[in-house]
Short mmCIF file of C-alpha atoms in Angstrom, two decimals:
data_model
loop_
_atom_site.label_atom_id
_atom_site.label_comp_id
_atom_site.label_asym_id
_atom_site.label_seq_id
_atom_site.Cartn_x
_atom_site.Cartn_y
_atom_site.Cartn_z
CA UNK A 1 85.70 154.35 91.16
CA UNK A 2 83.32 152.03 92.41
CA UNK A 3 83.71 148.07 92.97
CA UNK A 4 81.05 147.14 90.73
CA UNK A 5 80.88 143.39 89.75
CA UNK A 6 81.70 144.52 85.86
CA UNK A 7 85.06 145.65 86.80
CA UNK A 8 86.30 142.62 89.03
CA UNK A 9 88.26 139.91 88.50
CA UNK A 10 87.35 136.25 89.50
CA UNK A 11 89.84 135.25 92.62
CA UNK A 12 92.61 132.48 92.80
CA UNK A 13 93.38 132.62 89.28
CA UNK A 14 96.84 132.52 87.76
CA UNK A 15 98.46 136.20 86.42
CA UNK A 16 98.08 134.79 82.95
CA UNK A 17 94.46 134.60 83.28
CA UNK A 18 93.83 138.37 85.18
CA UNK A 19 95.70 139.50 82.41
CA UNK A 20 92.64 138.37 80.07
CA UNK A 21 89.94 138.09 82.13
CA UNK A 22 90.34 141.76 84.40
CA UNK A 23 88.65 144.63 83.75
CA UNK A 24 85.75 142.76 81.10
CA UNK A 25 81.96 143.70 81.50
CA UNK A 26 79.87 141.96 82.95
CA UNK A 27 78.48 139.32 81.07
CA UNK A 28 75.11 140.55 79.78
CA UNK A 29 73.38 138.84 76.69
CA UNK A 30 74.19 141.03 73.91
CA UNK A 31 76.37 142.88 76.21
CA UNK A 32 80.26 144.29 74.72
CA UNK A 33 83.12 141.47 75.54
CA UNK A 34 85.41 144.49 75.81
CA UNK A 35 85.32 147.73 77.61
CA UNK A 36 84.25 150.56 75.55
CA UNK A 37 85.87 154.33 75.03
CA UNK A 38 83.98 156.60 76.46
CA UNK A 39 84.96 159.92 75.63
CA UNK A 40 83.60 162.80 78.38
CA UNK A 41 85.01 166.00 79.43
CA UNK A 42 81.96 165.73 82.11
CA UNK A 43 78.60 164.28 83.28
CA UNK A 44 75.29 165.10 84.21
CA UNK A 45 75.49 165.94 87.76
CA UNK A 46 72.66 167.95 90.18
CA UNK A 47 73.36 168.34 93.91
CA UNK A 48 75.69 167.32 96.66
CA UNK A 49 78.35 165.14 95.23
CA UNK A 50 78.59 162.20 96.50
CA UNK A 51 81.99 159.75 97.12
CA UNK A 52 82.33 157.66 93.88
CA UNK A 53 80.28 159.63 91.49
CA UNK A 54 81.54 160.57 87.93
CA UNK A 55 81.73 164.75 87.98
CA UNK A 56 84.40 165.82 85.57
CA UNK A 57 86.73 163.71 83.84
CA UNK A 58 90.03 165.35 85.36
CA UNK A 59 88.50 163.92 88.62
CA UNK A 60 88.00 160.88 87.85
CA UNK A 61 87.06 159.24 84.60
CA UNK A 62 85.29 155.88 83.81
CA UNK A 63 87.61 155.16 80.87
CA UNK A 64 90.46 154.48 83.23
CA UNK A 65 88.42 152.03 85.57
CA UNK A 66 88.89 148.45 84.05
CA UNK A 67 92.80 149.36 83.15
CA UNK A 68 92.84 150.41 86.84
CA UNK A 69 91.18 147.14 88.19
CA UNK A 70 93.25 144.77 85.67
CA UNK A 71 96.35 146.27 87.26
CA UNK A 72 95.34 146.04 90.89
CA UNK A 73 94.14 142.20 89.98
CA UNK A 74 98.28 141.96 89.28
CA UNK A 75 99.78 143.11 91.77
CA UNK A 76 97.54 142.47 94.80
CA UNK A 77 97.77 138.74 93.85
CA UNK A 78 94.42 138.04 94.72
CA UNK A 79 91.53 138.85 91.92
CA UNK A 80 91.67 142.16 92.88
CA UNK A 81 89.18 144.72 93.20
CA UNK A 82 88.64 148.16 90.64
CA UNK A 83 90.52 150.98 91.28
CA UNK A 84 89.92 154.16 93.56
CA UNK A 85 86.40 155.62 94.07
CA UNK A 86 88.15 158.97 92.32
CA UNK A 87 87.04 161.73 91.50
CA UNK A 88 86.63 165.30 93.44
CA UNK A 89 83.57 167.56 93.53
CA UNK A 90 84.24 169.14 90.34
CA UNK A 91 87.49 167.91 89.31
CA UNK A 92 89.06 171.22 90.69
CA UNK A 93 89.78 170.32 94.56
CA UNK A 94 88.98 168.00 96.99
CA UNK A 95 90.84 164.29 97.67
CA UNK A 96 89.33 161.60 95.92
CA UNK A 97 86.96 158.59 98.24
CA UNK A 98 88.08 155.71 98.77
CA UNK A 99 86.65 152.05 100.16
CA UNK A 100 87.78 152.74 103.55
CA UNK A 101 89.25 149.61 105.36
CA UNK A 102 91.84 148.71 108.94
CA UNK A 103 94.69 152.00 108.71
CA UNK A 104 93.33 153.41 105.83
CA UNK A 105 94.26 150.29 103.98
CA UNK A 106 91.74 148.38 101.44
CA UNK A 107 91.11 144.53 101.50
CA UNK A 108 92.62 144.61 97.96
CA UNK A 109 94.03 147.88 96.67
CA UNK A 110 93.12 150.93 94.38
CA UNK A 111 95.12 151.59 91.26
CA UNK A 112 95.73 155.01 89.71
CA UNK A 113 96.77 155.25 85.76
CA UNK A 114 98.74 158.77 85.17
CA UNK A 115 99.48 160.49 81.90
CA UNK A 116 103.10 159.38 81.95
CA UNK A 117 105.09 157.60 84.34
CA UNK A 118 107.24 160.84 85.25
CA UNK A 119 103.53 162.19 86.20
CA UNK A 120 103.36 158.73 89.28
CA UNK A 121 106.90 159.97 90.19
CA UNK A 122 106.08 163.95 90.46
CA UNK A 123 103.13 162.62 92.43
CA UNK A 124 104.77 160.19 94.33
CA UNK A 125 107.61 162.66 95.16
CA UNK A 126 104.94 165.04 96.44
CA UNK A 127 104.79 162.89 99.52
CA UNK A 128 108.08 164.37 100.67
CA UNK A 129 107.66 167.48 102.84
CA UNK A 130 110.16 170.60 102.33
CA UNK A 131 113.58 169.87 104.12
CA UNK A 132 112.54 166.18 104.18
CA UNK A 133 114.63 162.62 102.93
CA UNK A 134 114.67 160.26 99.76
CA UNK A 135 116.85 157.19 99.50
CA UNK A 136 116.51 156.32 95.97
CA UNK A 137 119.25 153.96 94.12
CA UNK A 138 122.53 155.53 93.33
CA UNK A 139 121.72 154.65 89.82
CA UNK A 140 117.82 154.97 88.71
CA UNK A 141 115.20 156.01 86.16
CA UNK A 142 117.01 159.66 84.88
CA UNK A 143 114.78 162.00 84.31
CA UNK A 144 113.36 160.70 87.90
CA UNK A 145 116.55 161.42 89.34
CA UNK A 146 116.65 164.98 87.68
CA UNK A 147 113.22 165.84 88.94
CA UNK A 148 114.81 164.65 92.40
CA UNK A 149 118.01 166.81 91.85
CA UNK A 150 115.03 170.07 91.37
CA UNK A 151 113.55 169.25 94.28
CA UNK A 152 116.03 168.41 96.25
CA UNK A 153 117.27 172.58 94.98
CA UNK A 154 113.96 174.04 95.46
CA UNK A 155 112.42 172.65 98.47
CA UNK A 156 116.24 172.01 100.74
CA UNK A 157 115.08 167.84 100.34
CA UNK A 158 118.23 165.41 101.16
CA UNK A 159 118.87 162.68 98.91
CA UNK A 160 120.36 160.10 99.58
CA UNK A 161 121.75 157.51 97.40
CA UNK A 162 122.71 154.04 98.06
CA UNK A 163 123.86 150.65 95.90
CA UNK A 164 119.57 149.45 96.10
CA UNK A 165 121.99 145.76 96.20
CA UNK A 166 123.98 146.56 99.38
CA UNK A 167 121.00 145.99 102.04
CA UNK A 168 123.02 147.09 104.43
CA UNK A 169 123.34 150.41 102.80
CA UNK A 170 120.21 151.01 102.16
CA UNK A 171 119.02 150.45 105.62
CA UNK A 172 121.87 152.45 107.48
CA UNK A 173 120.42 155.04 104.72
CA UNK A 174 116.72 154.71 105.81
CA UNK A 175 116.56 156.30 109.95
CA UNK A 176 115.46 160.08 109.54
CA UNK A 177 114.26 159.28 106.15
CA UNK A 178 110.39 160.02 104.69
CA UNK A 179 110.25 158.21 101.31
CA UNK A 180 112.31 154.82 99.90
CA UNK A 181 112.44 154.80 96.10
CA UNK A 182 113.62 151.53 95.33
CA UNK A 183 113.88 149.36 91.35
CA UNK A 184 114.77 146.09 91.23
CA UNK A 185 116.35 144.86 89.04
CA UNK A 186 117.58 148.11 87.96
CA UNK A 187 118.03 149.76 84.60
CA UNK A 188 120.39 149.51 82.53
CA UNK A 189 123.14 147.53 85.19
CA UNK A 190 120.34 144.97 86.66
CA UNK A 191 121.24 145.41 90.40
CA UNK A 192 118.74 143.04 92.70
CA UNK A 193 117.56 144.38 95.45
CA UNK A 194 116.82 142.71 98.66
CA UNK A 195 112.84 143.27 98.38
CA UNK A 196 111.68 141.97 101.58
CA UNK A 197 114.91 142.99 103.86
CA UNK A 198 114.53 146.63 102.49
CA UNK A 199 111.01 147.06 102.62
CA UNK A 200 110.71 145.54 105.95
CA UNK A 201 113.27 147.98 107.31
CA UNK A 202 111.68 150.71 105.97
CA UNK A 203 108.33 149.57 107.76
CA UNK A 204 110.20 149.23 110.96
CA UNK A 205 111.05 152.52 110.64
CA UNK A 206 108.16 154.38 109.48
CA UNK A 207 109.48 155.64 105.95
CA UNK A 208 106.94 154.85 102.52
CA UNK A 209 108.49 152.93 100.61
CA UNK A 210 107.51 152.87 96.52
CA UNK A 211 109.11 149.87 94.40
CA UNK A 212 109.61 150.75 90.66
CA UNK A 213 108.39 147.32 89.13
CA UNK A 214 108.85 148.59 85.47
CA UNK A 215 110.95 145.63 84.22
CA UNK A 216 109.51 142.76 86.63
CA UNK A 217 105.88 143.17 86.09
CA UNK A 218 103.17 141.95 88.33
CA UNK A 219 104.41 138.70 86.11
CA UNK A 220 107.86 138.47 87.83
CA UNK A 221 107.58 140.22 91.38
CA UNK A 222 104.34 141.44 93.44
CA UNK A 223 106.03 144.22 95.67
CA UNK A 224 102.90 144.70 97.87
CA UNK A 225 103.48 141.12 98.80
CA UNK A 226 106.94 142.08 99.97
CA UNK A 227 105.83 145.24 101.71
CA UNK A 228 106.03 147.92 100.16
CA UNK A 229 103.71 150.95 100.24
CA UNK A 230 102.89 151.76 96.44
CA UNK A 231 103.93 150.35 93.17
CA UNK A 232 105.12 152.57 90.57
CA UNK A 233 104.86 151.26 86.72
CA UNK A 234 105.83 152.97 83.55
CA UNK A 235 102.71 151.35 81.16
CA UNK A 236 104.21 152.46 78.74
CA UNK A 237 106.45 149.90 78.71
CA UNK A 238 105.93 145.67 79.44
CA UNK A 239 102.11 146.44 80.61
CA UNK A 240 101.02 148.43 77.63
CA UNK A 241 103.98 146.45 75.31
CA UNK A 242 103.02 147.71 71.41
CA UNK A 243 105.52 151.12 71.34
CA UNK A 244 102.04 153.00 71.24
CA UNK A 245 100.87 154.55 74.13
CA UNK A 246 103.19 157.29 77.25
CA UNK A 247 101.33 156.06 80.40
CA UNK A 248 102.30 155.46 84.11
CA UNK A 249 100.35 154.36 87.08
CA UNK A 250 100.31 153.41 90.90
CA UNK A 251 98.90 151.04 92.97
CA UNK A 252 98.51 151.02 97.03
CA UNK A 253 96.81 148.81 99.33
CA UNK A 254 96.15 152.25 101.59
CA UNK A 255 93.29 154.13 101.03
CA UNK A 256 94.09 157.55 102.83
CA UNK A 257 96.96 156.82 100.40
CA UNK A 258 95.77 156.06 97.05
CA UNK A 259 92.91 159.74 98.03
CA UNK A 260 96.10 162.01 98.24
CA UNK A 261 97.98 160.51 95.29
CA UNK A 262 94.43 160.55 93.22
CA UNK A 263 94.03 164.18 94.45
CA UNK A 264 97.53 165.36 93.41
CA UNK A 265 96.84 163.98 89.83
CA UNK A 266 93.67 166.04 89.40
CA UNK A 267 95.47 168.82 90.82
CA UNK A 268 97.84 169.16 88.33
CA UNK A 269 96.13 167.74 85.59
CA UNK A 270 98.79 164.49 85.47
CA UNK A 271 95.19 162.73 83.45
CA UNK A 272 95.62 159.88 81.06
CA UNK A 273 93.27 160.00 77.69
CA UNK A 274 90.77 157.92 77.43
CA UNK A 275 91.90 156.22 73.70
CA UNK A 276 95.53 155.33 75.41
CA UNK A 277 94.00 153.62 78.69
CA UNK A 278 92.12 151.55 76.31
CA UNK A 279 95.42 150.94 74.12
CA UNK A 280 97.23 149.67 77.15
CA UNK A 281 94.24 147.58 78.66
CA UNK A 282 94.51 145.61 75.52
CA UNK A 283 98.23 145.45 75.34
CA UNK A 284 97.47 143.80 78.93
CA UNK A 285 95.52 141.10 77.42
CA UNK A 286 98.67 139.71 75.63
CA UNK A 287 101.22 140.11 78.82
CA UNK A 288 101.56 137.04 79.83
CA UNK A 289 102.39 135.35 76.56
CA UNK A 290 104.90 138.10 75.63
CA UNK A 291 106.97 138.06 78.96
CA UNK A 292 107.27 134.74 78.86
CA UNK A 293 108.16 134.52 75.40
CA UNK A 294 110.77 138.05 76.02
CA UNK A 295 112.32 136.24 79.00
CA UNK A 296 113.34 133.04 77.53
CA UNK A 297 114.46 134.86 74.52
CA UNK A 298 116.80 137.08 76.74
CA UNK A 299 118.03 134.24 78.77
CA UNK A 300 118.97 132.51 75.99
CA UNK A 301 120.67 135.31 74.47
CA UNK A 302 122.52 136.10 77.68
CA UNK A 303 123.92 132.81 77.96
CA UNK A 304 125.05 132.44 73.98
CA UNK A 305 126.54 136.31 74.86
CA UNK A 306 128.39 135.21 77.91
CA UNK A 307 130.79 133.03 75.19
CA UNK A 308 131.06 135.27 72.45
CA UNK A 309 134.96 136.35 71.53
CA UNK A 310 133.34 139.54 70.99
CA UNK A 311 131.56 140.32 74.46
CA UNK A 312 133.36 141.78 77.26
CA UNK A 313 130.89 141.66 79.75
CA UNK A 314 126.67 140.37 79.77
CA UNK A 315 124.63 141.15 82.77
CA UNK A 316 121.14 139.29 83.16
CA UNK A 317 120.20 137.70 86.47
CA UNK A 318 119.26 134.63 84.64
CA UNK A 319 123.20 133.68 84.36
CA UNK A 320 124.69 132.00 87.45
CA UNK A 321 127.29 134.10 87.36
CA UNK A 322 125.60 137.33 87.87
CA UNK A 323 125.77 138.89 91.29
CA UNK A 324 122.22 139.21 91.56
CA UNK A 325 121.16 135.66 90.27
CA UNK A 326 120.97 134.26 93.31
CA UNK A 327 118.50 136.89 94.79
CA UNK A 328 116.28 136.91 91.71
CA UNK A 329 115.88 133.04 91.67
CA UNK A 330 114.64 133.83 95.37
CA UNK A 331 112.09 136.45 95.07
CA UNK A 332 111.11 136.42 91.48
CA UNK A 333 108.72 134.19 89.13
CA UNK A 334 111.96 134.38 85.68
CA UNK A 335 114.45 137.17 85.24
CA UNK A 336 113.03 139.87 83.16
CA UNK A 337 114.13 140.65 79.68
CA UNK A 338 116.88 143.40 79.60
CA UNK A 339 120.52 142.82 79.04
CA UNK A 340 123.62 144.88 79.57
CA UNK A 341 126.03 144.30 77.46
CA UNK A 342 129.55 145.44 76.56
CA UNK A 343 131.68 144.90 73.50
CA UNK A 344 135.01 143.40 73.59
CA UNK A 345 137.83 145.89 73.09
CA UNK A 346 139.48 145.18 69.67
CA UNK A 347 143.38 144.57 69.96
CA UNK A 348 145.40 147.98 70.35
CA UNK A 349 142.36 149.50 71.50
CA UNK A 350 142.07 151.19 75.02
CA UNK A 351 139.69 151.60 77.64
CA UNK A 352 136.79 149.12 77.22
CA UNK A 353 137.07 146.29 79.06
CA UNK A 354 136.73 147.64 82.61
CA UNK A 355 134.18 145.50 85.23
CA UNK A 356 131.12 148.27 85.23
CA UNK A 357 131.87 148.22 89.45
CA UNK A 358 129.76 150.33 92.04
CA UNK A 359 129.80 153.84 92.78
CA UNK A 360 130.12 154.63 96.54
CA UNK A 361 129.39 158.26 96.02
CA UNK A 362 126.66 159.61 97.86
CA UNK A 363 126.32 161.75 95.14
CA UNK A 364 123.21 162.49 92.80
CA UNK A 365 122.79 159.64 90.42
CA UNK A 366 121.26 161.96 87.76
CA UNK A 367 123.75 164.89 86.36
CA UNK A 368 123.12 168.24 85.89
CA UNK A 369 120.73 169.65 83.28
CA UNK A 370 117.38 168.25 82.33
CA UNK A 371 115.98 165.61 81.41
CA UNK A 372 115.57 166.35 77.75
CA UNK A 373 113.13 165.28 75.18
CA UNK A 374 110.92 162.63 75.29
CA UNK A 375 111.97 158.94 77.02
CA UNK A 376 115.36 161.17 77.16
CA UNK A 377 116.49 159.24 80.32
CA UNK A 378 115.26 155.75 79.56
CA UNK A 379 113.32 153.74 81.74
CA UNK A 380 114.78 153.26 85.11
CA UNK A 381 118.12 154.22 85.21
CA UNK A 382 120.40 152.40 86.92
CA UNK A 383 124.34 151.44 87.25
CA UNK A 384 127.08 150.45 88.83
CA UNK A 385 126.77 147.16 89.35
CA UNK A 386 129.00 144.84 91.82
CA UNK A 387 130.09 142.57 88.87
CA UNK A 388 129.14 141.35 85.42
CA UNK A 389 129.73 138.23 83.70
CA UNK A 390 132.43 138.18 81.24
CA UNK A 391 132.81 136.67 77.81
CA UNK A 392 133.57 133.32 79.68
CA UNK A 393 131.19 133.38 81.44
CA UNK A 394 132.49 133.71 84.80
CA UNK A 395 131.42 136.52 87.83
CA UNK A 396 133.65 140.03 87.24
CA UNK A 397 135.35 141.74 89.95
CA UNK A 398 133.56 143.76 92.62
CA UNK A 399 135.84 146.93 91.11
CA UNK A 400 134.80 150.27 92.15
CA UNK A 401 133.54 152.86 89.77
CA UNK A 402 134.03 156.35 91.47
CA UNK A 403 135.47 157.35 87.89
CA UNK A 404 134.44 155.44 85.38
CA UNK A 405 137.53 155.81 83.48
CA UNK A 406 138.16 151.95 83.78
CA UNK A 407 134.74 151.48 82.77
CA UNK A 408 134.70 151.92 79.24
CA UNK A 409 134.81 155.88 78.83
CA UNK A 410 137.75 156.28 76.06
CA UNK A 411 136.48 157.21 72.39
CA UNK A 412 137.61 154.14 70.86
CA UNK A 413 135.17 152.23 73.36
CA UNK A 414 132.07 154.37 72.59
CA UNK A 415 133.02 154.20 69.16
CA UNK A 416 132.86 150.45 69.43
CA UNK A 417 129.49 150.13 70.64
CA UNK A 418 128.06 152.49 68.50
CA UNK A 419 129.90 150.49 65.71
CA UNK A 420 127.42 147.79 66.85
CA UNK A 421 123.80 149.73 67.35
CA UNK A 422 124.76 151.08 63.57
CA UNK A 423 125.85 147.35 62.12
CA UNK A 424 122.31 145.89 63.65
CA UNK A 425 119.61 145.17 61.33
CA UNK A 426 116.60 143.22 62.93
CA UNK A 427 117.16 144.74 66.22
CA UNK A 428 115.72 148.50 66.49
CA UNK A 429 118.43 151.57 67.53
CA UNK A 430 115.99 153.14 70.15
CA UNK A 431 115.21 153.95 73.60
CA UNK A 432 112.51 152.51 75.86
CA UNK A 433 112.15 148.84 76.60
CA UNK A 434 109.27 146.57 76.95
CA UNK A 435 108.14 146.42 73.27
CA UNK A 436 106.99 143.54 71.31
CA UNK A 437 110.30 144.83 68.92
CA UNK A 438 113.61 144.19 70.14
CA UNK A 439 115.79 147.87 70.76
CA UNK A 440 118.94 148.34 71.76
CA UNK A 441 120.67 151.37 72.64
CA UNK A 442 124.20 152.86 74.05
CA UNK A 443 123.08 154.59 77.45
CA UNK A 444 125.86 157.15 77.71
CA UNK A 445 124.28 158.92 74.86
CA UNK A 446 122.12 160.46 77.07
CA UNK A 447 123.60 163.27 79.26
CA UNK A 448 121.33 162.70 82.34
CA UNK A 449 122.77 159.13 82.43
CA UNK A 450 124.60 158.10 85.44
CA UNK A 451 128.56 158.47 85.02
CA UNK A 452 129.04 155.32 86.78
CA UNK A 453 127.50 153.60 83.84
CA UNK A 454 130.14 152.12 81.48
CA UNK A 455 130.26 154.67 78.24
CA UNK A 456 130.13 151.86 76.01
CA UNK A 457 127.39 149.68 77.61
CA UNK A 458 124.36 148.37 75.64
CA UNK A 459 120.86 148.68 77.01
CA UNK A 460 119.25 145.50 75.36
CA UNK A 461 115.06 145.48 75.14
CA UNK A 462 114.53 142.02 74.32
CA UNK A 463 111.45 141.55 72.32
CA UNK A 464 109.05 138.78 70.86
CA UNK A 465 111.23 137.84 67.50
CA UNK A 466 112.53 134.28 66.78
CA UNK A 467 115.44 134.08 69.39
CA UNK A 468 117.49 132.29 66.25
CA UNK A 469 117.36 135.67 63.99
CA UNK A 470 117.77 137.78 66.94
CA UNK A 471 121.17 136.22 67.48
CA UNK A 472 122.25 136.10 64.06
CA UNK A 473 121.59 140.02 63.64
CA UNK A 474 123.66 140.51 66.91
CA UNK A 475 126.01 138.10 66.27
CA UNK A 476 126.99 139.78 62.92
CA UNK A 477 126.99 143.23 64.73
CA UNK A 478 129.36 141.83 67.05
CA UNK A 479 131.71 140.56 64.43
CA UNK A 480 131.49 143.75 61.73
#
């Protein structure tokens, strides 16, 4: 789209401000204080078309441009600039233009919204040739790590999957490699990567690197900032943050970049609507004062959880005794607002108390099958972590999780946690995250989940709600 002055926001302000201020109109007397709908399946259009100009709305579409430039103001850290110039001749080929700049790159960035955020992964997997390499975390978003498991089958691609915490790993992993999918922290275990050490090394060595920044936000981590190549965001969760809209996006500080991933969404028709861009834009608005407000509520949570007789195991990077607290303090602006959390086995009963551990298989993270219905493999998948906090509150063991036996897998451990998701009342039985409602769900229950992920671990989305009944709810889950 173009950088026109309507869809810019002012520079050097803080996150909570972009968040409001992005992707307004300009400020004409009489003129709208919000961006309108506008709802076109095409334009009026003679002649040669020209870079930039609206065609047909698969190409590019002026209902996505001031979600695009409120996102780009985020995570480029610097007022940012709209998003791509878009659009193809007539929606039906060529790549989209773009601003130009020093290696393809733009002084700010272009962002691209996507009809789901499985549509940015198909399109940022599409950047691996047949027979090529993906490191991706052993343990990541599942129905990702499906669609990598399919192509990995039908175009002979080699995945590779490392512990995204063991830096070493992950850069032994990266020489011969095309494309570094990396999340941090990761879903539902919380591993911390090493942003900067990763990213760097995959710079060094010529391989794109994407960074999953579903559960920081732009609010807790800028990955552009720490090098990477392209952003990847699920909207539909933290950004868009009502339950209301399926939405994904990218953002890239290269051009050439941002043109082939624009031209692989119009190519297979991976289009947001114009009503849901507009529901997520305004979800934006309120970011800032719903992080913050989800954060604190989870820390606090995490830290009353971390003592409870009936908690085996918390992980949240806010606790000191979290393996990846340290790291997170370091390179991120709070700690997010998921927990993991595992029940305390009840006396005589077997087989849920093991330390959740790491999984040194290089095997697929995702299992067989697909991905199922819906938001059927969560957010960002993730497991296997190197230790969790226990109901004392002190680090777990490093363990090892090539069978999660240990790890919580018997019946009566399953049958524990789903004792608590049915006992809760406040807190919603659900999956996806990022909501202004708090949801909690047992991850296992999905097939495509890792098996390194404890059976009976909770998945906690921590919402808005007064932290006290939040606690009380869980508290007499915990106890029924």
């Amino acid at each position: 789209m173009s950088t026109t002055p309507e869809h810019r926001a002012p520079s050097a302000l803080s996150p909570a401000t972009v968040v409001v201020t992005a992707g307004r109109p300009d400020r004409e007397q009489g003129g709208h204080v919000n961006p309108s709908v506008p709802m076109n399946s095409t334009y009026v259009s003679r002649g040669v078309i020209t870079p930039g100009e609206l065609s047909y709305a698969r190409g590019d579409n002026d209902a996505w441009h001031p979600f695009e430039a409120a996102l780009v103001a985020l995570e480029c850290g610097d007022g940012g600039a709209a998003g791509g110039d878009g659009g193809t001749a007539d929606g039906d080929g060529g790549a989209a233009g773009s601003d130009g700049g020093a290696d393809g790159g733009t002084a700010r960035g272009e962002g691209i919204v996507f009809g789901s955020g499985m549509a940015a992964i198909a399109a940022v997997f599409s950047l691996v040739p047949d027979g090529g390499t993906i490191v991706l975390p052993r343990h990541a978003y599942q129905a990702g790590m499906v669609l990598a498991d399919q192509i990995r089958d039908r175009h002979g691609v080699t995945l590779r999957h490392v512990d995204i915490a063991d830096t070493d790993a992950v850069v032994a992993a990266l020489d011969g490699a095309d494309l570094l999918l990396a999340e941090s922290p990761t879903n539902p275990m919380l591993e911390v990567a090493d942003l900067p050490a990763v990213l760097a090394a995959a710079r060094e060595r010529g391989v794109r690197s994407v960074v999953d920044n579903t559960f920081a936000t732009p609010l807790g981590q800028r990955p552009l900032e720490h090098g990477a190549d392209i952003v990847l965001h699920s909207v539909t969760k933290y950004l868009a943050g009502h339950s209301d809209v399926v939405l994904g996006a990218l953002v890239t500080r290269d051009a050439a970049l941002a043109a082939t991933l624009r031209e692989h969404r119009t190519l297979h028709g991976a289009i947001a609507g114009p009503f849901e861009v507009w529901l997520a834009l305004r979800g934006l608005r309120t970011l800032a004062l719903r992080f913050e407000r989800a954060q604190a509520n989870a820390a606090e949570l995490a830290r009353r959880l971390a003592e409870h007789p009936e908690v085996a195991e918390v992980r949240h990077p806010s606790l000191p005794g979290d393996p990846g607290h340290e790291r997170a303090k370091a390179q991120m602006n709070g700690f997010g607002a998921i927990l993991g959390v595992r029940p305390a086995p009840r006396p005589g009963v077997a087989g849920s108390a093991g330390v959740a551990g790491s999984a040194g298989s290089a095997g697929s993270a995702g299992s067989a099958g697909s991905a199922g219905s819906a938001e059927s493999a969560g957010s960002a998948g993730s497991a296997g972590s190197a230790g969790s906090v226990g109901a004392a509150g002190s680090a777990g063991s490093a363990g090892s999780a090539e069978a999660a036996d240990s790890a919580g897998t018997g019946a009566d451990a399953v049958e524990r946690a789903d004792a608590v998701v049915d006992a809760v009342r406040l807190w919603l039985p659900a999956t996806s995250l990022g909501g202004v409602e708090s949801m909690l769900e047992r991850r296992r229950r999905w097939g495509t989940e890792a098996a390194t992920v404890p059976e009976d671990l909770l998945r906690l989305s921590v919402g808005i709600e007064d932290v006290e009944d939040l606690w009380a709810d869980l508290d007499q889950a915990l106890r029924s």
